PDB file of C-alpha atoms (C1' of nucleotides) in Angstrom:
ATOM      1  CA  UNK A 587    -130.745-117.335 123.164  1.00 40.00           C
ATOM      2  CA  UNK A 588    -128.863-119.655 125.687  1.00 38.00           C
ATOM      3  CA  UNK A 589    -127.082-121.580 122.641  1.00 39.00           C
ATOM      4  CA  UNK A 590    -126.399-118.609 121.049  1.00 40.00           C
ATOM      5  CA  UNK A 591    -124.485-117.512 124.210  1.00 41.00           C
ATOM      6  CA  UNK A 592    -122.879-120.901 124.701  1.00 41.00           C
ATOM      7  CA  UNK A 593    -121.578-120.090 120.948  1.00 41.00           C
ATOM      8  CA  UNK A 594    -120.461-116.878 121.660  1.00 48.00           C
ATOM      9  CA  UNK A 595    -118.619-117.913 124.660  1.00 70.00           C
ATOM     10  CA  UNK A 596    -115.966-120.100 122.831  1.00 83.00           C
ATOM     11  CA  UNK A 597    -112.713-118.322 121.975  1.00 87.00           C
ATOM     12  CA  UNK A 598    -110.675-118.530 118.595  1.00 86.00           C
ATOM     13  CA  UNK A 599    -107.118-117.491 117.525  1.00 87.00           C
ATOM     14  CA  UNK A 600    -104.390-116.884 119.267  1.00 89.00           C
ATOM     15  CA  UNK A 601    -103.725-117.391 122.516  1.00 91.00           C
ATOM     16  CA  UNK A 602    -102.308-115.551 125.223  1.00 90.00           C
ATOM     17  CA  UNK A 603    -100.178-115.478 128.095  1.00 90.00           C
ATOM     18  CA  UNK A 604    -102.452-115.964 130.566  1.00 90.00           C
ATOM     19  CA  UNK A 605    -104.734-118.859 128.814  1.00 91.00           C
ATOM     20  CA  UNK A 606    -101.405-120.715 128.305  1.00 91.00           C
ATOM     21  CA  UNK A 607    -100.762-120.406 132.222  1.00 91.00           C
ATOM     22  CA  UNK A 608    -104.337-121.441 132.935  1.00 91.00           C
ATOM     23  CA  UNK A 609    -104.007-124.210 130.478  1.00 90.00           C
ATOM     24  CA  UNK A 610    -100.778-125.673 132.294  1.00 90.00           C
ATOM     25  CA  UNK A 611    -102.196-125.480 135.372  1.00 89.00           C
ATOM     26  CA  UNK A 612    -104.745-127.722 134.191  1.00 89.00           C
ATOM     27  CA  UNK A 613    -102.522-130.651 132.673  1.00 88.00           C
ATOM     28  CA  UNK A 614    -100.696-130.658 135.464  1.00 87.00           C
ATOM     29  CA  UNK A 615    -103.148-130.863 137.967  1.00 86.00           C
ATOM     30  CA  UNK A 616    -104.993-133.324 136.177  1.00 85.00           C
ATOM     31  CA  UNK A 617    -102.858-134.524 132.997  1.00 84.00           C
ATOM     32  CA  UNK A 618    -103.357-134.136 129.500  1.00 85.00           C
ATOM     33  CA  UNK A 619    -106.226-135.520 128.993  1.00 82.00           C
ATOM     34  CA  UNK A 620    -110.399-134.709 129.397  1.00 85.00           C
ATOM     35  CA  UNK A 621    -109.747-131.642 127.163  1.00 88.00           C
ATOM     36  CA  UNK A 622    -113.400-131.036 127.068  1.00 85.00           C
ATOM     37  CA  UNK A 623    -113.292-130.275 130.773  1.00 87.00           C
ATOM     38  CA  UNK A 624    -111.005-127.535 130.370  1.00 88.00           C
ATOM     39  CA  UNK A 625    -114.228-125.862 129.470  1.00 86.00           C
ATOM     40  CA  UNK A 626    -116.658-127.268 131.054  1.00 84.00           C
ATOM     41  CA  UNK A 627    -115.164-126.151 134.094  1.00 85.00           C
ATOM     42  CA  UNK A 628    -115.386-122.761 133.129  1.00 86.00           C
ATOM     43  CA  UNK A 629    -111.553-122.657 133.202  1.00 88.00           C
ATOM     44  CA  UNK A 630    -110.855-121.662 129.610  1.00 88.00           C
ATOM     45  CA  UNK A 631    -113.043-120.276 127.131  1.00 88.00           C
ATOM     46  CA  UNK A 632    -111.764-122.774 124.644  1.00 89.00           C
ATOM     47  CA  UNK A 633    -112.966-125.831 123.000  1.00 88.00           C
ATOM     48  CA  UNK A 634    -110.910-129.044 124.530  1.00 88.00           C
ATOM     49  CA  UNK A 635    -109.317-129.198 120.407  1.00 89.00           C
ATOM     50  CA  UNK A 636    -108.461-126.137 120.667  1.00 92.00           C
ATOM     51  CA  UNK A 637    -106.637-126.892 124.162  1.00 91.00           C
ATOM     52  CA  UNK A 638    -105.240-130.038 123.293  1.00 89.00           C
ATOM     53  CA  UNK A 639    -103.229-128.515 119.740  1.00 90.00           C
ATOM     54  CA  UNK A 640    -102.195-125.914 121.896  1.00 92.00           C
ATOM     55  CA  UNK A 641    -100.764-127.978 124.636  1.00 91.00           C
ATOM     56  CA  UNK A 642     -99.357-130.632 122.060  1.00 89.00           C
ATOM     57  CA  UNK A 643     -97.687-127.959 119.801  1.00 90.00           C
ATOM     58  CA  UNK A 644     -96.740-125.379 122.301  1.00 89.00           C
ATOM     59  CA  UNK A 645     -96.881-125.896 125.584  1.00 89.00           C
ATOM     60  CA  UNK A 646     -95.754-129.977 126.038  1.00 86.00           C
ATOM     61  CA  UNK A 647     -92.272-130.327 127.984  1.00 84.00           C
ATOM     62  CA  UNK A 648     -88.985-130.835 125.812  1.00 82.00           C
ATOM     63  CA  UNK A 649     -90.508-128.979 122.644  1.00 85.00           C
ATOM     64  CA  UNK A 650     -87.741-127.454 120.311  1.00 83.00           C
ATOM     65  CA  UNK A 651     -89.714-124.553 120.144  1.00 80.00           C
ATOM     66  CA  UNK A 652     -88.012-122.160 116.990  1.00 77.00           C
ATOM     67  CA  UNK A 653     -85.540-124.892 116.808  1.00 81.00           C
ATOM     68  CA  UNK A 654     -85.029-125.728 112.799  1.00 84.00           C
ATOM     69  CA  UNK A 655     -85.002-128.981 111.889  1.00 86.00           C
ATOM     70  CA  UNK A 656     -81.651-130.218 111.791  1.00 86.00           C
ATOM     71  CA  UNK A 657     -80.329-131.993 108.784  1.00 86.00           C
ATOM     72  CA  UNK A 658     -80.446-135.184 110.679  1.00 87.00           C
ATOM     73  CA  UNK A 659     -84.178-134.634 111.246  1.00 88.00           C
ATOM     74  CA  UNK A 660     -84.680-133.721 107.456  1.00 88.00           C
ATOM     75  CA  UNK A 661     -83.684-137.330 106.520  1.00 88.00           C
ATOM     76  CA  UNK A 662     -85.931-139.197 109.045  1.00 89.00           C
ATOM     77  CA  UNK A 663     -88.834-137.059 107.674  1.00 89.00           C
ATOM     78  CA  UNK A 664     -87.844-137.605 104.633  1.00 88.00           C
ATOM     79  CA  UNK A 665     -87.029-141.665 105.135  1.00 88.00           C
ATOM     80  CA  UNK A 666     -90.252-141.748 107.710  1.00 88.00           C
ATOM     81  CA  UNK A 667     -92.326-139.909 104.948  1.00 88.00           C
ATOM     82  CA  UNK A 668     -91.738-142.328 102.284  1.00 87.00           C
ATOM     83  CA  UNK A 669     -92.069-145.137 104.519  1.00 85.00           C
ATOM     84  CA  UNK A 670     -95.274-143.910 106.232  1.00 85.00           C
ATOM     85  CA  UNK A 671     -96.490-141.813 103.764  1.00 84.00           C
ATOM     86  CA  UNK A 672     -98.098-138.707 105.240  1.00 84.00           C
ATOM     87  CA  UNK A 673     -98.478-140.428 108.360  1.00 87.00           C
ATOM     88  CA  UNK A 674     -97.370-136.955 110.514  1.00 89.00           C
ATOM     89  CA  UNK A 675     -97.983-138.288 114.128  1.00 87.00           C
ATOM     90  CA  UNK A 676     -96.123-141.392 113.581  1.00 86.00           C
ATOM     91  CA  UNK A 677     -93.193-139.480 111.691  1.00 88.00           C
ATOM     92  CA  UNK A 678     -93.325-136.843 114.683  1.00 89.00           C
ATOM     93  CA  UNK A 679     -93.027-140.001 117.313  1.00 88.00           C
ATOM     94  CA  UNK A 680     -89.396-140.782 115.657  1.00 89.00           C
ATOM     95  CA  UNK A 681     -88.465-137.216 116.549  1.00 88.00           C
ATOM     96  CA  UNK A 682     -88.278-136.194 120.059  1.00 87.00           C
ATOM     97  CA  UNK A 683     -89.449-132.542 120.553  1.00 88.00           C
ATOM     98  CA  UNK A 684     -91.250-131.953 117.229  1.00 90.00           C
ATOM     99  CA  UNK A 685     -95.017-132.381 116.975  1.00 89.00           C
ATOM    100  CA  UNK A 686     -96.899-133.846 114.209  1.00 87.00           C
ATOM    101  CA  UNK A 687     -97.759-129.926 113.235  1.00 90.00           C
ATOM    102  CA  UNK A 688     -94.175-129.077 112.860  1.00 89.00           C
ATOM    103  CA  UNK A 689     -93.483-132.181 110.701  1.00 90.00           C
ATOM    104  CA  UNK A 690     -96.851-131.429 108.372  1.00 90.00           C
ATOM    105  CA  UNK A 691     -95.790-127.533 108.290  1.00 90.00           C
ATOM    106  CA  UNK A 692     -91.952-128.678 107.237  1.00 90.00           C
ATOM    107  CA  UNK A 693     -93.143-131.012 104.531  1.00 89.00           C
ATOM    108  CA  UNK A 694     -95.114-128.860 103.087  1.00 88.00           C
ATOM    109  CA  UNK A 695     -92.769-126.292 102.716  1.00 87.00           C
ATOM    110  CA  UNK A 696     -90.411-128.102 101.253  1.00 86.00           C
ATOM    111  CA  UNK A 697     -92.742-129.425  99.294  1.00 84.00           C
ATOM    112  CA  UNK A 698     -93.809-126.077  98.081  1.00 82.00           C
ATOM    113  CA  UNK A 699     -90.781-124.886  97.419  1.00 80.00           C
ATOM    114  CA  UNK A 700     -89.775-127.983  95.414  1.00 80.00           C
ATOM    115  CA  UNK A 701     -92.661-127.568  93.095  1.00 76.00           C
ATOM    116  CA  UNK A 702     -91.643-124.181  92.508  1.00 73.00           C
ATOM    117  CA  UNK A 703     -88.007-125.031  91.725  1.00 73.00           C
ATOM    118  CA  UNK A 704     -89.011-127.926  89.303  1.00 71.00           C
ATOM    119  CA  UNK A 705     -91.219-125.414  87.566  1.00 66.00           C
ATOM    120  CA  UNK A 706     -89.091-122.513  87.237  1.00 62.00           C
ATOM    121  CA  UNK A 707     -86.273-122.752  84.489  1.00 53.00           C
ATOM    122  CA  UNK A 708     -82.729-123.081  85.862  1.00 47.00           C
ATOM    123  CA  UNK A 709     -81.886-119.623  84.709  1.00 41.00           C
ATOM    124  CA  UNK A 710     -78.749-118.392  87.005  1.00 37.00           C
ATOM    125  CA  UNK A 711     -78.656-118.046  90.436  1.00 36.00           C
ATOM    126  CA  UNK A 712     -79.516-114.487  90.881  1.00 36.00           C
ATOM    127  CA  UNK A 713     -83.134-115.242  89.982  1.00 35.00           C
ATOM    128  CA  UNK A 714     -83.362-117.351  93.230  1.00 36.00           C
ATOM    129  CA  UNK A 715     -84.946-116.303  96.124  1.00 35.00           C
ATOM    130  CA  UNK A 716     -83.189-118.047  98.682  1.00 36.00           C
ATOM    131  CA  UNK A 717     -84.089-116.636 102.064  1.00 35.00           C
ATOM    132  CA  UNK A 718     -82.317-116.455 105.124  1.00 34.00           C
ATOM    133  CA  UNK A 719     -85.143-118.729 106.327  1.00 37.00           C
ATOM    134  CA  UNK A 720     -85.058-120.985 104.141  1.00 35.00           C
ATOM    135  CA  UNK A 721     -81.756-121.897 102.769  1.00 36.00           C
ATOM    136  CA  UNK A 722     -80.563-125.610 103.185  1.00 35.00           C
ATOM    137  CA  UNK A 723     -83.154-126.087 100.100  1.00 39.00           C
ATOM    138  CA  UNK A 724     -81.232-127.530  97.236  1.00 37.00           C
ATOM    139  CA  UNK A 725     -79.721-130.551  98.806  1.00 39.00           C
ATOM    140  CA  UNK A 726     -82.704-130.860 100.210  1.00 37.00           C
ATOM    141  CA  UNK A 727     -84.361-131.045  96.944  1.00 36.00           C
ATOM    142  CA  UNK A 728     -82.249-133.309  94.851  1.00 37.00           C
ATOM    143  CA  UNK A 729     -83.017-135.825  97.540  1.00 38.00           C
ATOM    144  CA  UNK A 730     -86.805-135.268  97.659  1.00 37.00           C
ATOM    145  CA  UNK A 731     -88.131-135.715  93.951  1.00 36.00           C
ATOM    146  CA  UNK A 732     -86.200-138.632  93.927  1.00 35.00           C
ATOM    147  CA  UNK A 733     -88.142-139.816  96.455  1.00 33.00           C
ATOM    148  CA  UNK A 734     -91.538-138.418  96.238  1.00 34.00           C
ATOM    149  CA  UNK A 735     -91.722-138.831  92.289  1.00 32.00           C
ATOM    150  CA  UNK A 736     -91.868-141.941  93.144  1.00 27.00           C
TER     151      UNK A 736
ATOM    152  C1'  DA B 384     -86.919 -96.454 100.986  1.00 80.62           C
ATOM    153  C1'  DA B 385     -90.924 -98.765  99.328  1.00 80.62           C
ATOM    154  C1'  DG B 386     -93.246-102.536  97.296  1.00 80.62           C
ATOM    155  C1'  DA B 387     -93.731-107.320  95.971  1.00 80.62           C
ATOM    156  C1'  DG B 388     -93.046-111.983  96.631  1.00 80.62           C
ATOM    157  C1'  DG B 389     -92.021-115.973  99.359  1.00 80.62           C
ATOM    158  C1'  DT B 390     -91.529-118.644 103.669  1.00 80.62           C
ATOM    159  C1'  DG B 391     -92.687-120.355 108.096  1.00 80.62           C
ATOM    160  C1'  DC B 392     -95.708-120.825 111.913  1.00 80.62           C
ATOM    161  C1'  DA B 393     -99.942-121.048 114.474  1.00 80.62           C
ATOM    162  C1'  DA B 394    -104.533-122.262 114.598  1.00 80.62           C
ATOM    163  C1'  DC B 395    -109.027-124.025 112.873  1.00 80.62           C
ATOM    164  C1'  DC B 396    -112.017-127.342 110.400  1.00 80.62           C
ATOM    165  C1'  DG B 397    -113.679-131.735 109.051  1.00 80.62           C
ATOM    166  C1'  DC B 398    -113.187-136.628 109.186  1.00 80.62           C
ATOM    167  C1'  DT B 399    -112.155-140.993 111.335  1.00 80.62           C
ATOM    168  C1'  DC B 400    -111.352-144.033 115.069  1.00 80.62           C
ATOM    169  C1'  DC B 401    -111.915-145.640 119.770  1.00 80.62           C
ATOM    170  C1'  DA B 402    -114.107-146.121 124.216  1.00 80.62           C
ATOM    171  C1'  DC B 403    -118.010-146.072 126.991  1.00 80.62           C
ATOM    172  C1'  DC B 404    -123.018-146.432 127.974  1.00 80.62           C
TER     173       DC B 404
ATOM    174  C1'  DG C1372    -125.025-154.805 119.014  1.00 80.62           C
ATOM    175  C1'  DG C1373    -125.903-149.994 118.294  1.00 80.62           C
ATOM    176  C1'  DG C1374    -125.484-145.219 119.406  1.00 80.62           C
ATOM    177  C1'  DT C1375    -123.116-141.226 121.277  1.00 80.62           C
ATOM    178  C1'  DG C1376    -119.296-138.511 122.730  1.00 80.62           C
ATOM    179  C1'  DG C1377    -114.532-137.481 122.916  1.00 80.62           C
ATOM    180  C1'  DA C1378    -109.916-137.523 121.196  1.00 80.62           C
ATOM    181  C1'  DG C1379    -106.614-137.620 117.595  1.00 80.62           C
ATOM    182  C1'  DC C1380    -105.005-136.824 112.885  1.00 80.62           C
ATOM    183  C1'  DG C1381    -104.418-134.711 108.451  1.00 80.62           C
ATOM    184  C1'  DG C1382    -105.436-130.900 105.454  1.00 80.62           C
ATOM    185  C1'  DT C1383    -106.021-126.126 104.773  1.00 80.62           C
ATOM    186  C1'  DT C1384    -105.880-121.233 105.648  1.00 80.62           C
ATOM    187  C1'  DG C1385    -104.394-116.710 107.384  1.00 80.62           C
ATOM    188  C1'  DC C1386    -100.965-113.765 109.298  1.00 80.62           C
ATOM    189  C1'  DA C1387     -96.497-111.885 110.261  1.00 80.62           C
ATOM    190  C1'  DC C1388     -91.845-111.591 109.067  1.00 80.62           C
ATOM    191  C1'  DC C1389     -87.866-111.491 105.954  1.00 80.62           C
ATOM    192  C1'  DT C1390     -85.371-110.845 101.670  1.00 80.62           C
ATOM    193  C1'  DC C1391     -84.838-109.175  97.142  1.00 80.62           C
ATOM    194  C1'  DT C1392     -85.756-105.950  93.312  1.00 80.62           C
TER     195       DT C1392
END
DNA sequence: AAGAGGTGCAACCGCTCCACC
DNA sequence: GGGTGGAGCGGTTGCACCTCT
């Protein structure tokens, strides 16, 4: 009974104003660190992983939050990533304001999205679904698969 | 105008490494 | 020297939004 309420007591998904609040109130009274007291202390419902991604990704000071990676950026992930290898954390260190989660979610995009242009026929440029989101692609490309076919 | 497809982002899970007892 | 707990990292998944047909 008691574990299963200790279970049922941890929170998952997103996360809301007011945790975020409670959450920065917490690393800055005490730093970012002893996560696992976040919960322990009855502050947050959360598990101290769960606290720490959301501070690291989210919350952290100087973040480009729904900043797009510059083209600048692009070629130290790219250069970083083929130095490194998927190495996100270290990659992320080289760029100030992006976490190791935006790096791993940018690679993998373009990553995607290479795969599917190598594997769809260069038929004409109609057939392309370039969205507004996602447009500096082909340059982009070119200068991937030379890079990662390796 | 509606539906389908694709992209990007946020969050969780599992594994590994490090520090402390 | 070994064991345990906590933190960090990388991979994967789900959801919401946007564009094109």
């Amino acid at each position: 009974m008691e574990r299963q309420r200790s279970e049922e007591v941890i929170k998952k998904g997103p996360w809301t104003a007011e945790e975020d609040e409670v959450l920065l109130n917490f690393v800055n009274s005490y730093g970012p660190r002893d996560w696992s007291s976040i919960r322990s202390m009855g502050l947050l419902p959360r598990t101290g992983k769960s606290c720490r991604l959301r501070w690291v990704n989210k919350l952290r000071p100087n973040l480009k939050i729904g900043c797009k990676f510059s083209a600048e950026e692009e070629r130290v992930v790219i250069d970083l990533q083929a130095r490194f290898g998927n190495k996100w954390a270290s990659i992320a260190s080289y760029l100030p304001g992006r976490t190791d989660n935006d790096v791993k979610n940018f690679w993998s995009s373009r990553q995607k999205r290479l795969a599917r242009i190598l594997q769809s026929p260069p038929k004409s440029s109609n057939s392309q679904r370039s969205k507004g989101k996602a447009t500096a692609v082909p340059e982009m490309a070119t200068s991937q698969v030379t890079r990662t076919s390796v």
